[in-house]
Coordinates of C-alpha atoms in Angstrom, one line a residue:
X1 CA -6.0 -57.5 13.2
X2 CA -5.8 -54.0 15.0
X3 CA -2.6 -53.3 13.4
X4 CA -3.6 -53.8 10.1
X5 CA -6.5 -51.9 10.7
X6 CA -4.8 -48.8 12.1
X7 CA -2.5 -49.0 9.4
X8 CA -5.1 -49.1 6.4
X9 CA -6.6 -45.7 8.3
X10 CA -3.4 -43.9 8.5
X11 CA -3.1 -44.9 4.7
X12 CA -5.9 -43.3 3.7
X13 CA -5.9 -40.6 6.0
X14 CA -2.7 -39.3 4.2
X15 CA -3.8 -38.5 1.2
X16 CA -6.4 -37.3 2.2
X17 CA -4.6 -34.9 4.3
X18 CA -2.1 -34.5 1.3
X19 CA -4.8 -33.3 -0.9
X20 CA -6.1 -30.5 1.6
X21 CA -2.4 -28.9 2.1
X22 CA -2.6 -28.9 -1.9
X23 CA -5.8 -26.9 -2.0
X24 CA -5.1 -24.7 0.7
X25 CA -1.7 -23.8 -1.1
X26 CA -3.5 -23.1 -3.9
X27 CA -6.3 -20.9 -2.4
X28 CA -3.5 -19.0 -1.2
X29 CA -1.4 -18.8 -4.1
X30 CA -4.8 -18.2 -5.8
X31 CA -5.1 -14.9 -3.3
X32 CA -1.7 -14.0 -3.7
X33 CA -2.0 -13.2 -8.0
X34 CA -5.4 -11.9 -7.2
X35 CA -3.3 -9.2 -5.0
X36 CA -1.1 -8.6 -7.4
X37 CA -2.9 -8.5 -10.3
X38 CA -5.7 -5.7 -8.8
X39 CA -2.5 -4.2 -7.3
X40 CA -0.8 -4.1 -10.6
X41 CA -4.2 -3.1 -12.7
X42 CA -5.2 -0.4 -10.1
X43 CA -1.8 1.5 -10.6
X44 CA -1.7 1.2 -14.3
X45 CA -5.3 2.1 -14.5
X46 CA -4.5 5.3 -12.4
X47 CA -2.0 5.8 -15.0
X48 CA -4.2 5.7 -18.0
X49 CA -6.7 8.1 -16.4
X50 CA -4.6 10.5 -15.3
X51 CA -2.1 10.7 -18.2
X52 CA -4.1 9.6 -21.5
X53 CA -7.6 9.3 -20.7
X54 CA -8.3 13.3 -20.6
X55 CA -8.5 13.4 -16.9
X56 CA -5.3 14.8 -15.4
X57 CA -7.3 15.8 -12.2
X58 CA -5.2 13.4 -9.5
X59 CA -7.0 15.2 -6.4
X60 CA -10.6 14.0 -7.9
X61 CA -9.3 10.7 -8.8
X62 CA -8.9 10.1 -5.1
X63 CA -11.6 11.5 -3.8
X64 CA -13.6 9.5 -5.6
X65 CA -11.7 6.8 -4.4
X66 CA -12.0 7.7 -1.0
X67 CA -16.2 8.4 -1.7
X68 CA -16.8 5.2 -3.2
X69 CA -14.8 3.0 -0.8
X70 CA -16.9 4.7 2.1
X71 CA -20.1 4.1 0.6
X72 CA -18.9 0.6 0.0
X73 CA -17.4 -0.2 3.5
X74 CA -21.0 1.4 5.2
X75 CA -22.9 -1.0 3.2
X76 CA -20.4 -4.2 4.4
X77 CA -20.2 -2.9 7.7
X78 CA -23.5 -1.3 8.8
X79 CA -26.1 -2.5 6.2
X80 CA -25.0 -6.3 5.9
X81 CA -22.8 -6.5 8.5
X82 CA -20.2 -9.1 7.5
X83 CA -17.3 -7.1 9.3
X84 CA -17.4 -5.7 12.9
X85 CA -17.2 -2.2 13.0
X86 CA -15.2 -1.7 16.7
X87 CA -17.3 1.1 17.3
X88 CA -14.6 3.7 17.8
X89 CA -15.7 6.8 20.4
X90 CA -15.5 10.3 19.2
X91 CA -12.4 11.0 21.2
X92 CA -10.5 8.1 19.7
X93 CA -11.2 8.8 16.2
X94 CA -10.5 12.3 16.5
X95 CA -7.4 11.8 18.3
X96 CA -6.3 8.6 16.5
X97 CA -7.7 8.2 13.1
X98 CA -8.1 11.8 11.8
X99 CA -4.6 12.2 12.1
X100 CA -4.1 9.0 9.9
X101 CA -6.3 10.1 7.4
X102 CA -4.7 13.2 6.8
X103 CA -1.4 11.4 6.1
X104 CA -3.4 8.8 3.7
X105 CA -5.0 11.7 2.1
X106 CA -1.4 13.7 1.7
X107 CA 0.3 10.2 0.8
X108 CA -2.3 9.3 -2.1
X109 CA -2.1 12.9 -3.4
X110 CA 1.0 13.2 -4.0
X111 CA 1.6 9.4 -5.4
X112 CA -1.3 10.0 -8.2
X113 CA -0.2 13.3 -8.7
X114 CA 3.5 11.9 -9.4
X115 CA 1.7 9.6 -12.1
X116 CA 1.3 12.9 -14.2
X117 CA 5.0 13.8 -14.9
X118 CA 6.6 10.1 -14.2
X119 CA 6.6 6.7 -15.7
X120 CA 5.0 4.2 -13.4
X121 CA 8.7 2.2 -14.1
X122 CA 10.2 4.7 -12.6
X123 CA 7.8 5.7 -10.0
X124 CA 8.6 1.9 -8.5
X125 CA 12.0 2.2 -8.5
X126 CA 11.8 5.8 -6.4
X127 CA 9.1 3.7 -4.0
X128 CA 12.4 1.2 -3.2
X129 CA 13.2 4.5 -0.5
X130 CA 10.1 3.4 1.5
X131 CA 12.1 1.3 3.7
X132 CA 14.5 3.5 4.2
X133 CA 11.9 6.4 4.7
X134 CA 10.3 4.2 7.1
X135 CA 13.5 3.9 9.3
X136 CA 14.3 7.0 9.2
X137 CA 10.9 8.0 10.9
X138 CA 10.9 5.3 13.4
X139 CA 14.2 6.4 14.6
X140 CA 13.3 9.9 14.7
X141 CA 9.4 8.7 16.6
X142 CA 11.1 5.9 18.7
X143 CA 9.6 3.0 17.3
X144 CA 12.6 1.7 15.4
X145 CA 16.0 0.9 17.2
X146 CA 18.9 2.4 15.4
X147 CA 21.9 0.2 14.6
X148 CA 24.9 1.1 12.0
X149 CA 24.1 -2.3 10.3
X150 CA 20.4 -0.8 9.3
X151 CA 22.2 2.3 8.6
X152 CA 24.2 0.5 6.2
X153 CA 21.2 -1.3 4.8
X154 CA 19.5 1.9 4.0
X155 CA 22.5 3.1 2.5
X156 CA 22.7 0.7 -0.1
X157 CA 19.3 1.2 -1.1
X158 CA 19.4 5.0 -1.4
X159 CA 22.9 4.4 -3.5
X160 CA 20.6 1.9 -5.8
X161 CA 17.8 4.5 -6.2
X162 CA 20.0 7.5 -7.2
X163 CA 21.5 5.4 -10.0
X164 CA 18.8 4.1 -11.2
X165 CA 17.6 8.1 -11.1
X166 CA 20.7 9.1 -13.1
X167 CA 19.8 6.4 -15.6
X168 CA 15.9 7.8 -16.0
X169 CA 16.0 9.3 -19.7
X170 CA 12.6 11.0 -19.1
X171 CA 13.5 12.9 -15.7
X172 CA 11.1 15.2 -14.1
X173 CA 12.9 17.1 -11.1
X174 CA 9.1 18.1 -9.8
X175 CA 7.5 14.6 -10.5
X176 CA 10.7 13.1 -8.4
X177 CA 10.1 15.7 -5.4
X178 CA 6.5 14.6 -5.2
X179 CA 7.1 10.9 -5.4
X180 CA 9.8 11.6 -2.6
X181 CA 7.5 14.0 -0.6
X182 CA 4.7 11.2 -1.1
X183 CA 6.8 8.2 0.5
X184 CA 8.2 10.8 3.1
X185 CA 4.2 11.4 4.1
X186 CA 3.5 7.7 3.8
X187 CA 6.8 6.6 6.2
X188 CA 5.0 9.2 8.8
X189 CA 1.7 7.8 8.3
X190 CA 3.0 3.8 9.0
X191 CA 4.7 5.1 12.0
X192 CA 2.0 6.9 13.2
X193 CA -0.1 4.2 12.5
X194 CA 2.2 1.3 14.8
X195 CA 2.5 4.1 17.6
X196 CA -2.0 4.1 18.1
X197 CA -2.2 0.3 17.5
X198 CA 0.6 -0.5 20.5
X199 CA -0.9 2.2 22.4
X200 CA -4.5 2.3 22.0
X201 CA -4.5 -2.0 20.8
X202 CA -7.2 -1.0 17.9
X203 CA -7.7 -4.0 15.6
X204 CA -8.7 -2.8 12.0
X205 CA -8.7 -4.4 9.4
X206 CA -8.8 -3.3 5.6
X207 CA -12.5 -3.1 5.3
X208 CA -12.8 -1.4 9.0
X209 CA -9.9 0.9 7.9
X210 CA -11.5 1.7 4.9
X211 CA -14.9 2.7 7.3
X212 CA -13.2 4.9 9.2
X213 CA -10.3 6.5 7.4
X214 CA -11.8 6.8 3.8
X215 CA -14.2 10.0 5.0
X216 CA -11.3 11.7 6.7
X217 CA -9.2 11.5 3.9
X218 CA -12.2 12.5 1.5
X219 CA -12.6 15.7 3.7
X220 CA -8.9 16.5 4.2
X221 CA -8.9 16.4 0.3
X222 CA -11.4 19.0 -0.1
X223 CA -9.0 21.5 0.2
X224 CA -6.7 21.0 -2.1
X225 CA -9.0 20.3 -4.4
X226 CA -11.1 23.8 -4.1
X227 CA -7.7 25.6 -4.5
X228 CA -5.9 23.7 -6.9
X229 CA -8.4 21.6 -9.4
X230 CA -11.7 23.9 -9.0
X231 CA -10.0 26.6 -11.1
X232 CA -8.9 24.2 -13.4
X233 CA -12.2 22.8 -13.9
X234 CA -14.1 26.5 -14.1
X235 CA -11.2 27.1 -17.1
X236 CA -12.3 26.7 -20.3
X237 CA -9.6 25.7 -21.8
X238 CA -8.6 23.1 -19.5
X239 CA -10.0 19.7 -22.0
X240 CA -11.4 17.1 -19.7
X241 CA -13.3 13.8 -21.1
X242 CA -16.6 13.6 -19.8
X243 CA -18.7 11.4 -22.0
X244 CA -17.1 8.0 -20.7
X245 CA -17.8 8.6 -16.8
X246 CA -17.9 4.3 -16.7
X247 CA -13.9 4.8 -16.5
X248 CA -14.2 6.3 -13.5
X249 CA -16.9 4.0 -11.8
X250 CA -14.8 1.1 -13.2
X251 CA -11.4 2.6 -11.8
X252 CA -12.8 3.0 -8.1
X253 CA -14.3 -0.4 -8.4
X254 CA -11.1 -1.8 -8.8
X255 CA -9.5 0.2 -6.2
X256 CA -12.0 -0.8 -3.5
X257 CA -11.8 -4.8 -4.9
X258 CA -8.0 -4.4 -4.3
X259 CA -8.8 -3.6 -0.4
X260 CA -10.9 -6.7 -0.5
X261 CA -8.1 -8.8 -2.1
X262 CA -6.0 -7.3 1.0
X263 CA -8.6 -8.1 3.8
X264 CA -8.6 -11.6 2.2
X265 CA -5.2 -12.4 1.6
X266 CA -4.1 -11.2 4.9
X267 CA -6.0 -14.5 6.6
X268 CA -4.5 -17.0 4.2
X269 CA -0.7 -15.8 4.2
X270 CA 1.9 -14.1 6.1
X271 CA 4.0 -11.0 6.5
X272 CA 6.9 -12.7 4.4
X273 CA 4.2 -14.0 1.5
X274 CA 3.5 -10.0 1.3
X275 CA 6.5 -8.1 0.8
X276 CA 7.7 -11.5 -1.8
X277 CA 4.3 -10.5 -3.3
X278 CA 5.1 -7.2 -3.4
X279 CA 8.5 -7.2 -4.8
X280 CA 7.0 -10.0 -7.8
X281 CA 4.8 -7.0 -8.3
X282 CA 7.0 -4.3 -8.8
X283 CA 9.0 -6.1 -11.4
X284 CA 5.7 -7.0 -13.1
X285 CA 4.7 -3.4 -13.2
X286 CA 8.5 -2.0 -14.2
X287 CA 8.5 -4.4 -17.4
X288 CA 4.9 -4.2 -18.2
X289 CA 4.2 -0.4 -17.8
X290 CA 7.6 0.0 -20.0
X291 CA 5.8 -2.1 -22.4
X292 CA 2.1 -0.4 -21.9
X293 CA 3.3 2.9 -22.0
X294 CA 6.4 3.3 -24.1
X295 CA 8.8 4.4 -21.2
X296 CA 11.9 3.0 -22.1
X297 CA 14.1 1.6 -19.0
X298 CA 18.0 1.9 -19.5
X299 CA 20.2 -0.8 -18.4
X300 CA 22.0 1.9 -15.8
X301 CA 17.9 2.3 -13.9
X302 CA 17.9 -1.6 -14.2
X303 CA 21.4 -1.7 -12.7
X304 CA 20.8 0.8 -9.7
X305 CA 17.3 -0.6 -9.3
X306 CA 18.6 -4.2 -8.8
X307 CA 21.0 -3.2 -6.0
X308 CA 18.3 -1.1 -4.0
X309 CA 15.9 -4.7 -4.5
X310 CA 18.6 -6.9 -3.3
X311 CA 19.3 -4.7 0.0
X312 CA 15.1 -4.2 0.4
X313 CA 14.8 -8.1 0.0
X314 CA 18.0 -8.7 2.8
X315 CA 15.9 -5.6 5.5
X316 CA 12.7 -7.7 4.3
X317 CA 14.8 -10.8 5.4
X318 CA 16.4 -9.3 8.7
X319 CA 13.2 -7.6 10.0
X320 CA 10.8 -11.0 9.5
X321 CA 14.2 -12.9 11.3
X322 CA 13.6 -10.4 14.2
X323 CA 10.0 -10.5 13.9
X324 CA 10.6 -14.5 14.3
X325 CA 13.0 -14.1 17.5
X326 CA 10.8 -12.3 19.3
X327 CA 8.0 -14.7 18.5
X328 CA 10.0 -17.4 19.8
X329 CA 10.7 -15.8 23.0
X330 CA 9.6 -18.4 26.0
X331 CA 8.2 -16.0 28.5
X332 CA 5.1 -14.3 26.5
X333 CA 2.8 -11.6 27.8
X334 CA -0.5 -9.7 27.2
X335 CA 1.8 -7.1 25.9
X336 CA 3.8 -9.4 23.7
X337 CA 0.5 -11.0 22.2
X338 CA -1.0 -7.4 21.5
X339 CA 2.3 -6.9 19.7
X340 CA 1.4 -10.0 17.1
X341 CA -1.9 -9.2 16.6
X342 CA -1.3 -5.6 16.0
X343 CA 1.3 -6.5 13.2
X344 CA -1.6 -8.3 11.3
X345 CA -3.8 -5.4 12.0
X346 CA -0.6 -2.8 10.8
X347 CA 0.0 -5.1 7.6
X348 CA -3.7 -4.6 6.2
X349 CA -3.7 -0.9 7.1
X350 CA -0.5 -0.7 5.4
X351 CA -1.5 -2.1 1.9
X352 CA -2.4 0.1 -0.6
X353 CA -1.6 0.8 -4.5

């Protein structure tokens, strides 16, 4: 009689536990398209405002990214308190986060500014570099381990990107030098960004990040903006649409509910889920954007873009393979254990538009 008994519980216990792996799959999944389609919309939207709305103004655009996500992290954070805040002394953020926020603040820039002369088609296919940008910083900051098979990695996807650059029929020599110059600042900022968590062990998430590095950037921005977009505003001939300011409040909405969409997804998946995310995304916004916007993409970009995604997907591959080695390793340390949880913490500081 026990037998039977213990068998008719393990019978119904397995659906049972059937049914919850099917609704935490698709929770996740559910997070996942969420990601990408705030991801998607926040980049297209940046698009519209910058290059049909009547706003061509990319310094403003940020800042009032960068204002409103403040304001909405203090009231998470300090008013509600659903995130901890780490309370970070003077010192540190001065010495650790300012720096950071000047990179974020020179990296967003120059990638909304890039929106004003480029197709966003085009500006995803120039963003394949990051990886190789990446490397080429950790080599030079000794955070990245140099071997002539990554060499020829990044090789491949700098041959990929200058084809599909060949094949751009709307080419914009200073739009291209500000998408570079905008990865190149980004690459500095991610590496800068491993060095303090390894050293200093901070733990930030997206919502914390946005607390502390979102009024640095708004600050940093000031000055380019009172040189550069000031005068612009003060001419009189420069058009700008006022009487729909709801674009604007909408647009920073959606940019600070894409931080959420990070700070949530980044509990329900892994590293691997978020670069496959991201690389489902950038096709999205390559066909879509062509479609939205009326930038045609010639077979040649498609070409030269498909080798540089095949070599980004294969360092994607190689680096979570290393990642999962070192995991593995038997003899684990405080040291090794700070090293996994800060690539959590680096993968939601990481995630932007």
């Amino acid at each position: 009689m026990v037998v039977p008994a213990a068998a008719a519980a393990a019978s119904s216990i397995a659906p049972m536990a059937g049914s919850a792996l099917i609704n935490e799959a698709l929770i996740a999944y559910g997070y996942v398209a969420t990601w990408i389609g705030l991801s998607s919309g926040v980049i297209l939207f940046n698009k519209y405002i910058l290059s049909f709305f009547g706003f061509p103004f990319p310094i403003s655009l940020t800042m009032i990214h960068m204002c409103f996500c403040s304001c909405m992290a203090f009231l998470i954070i300090r008013v509600f308190k659903l995130v901890n805040s780490n309370d970070l002394d003077r010192q540190t953020y001065v010495q650790k986060i300012v720096p950071v926020g000047a990179l974020f603040a020179l990296s967003l820039w120059l990638s909304n500014t890039a929106y004003v002369y480029l197709s966003v088609a085009f500006i995803q296919m120039l963003k394949a570099l990051m990886p190789a940008s990446v490397y080429t910083v950790g080599c030079l900051m000794g955070i990245e381990q140099f071997t002539y098979a990554r060499l020829a990695n990044m090789f491949v996807i700098t041959l990929g990107v200058c084809i599909a650059s060949y094949g751009e029929l709307n080419f914009h020599l200073l739009g291209v030098l500000i998408q570079l110059a905008s990865v190149c600042a980004e690459a500095f900022r991610l590496g800068l960004v491993q060095i303090i968590l390894n050293s200093e062990k901070l733990k930030m998430n997206s919502i914390t990040t946005l607390y502390y590095v979102s009024p640095a950037c708004f600050v940093f921005l000031l000055i380019p903006f009172t040189f550069l977009e000031v005068p612009r505003y003060l001419d009189t001939n420069t058009e700008v649409n006022t009487s729909q300011p709801h674009i604007l409040f909408l647009n920073a909405c959606t940019a600070f509910a894409l931080n959420m969409a990070v700070y949530l997804l980044i509990g329900k998946t892994s590293a691997l889920t978020m670069n496959v995310a991201g690389v489902v995304k950038d096709w999205l916004l390559i066909f879509i954007s062509s479609a939205l916007f009326d930038a045609p993409i010639t077979k040649l970009q498609l070409f030269g873009y498909g080798i540089s995604f095949v070599a980004v997907c294969y360092y994607n591959y190689s680096k979570y393979k290393d990642r999962e080695k070192a995991m593995s390793m038997p003899k684990i340390d405080a040291k090794s254990e700070d090293g996994a949880n800060s690539s959590s913490t680096e993968r939601e500081m990481n995630a932007k538009a």
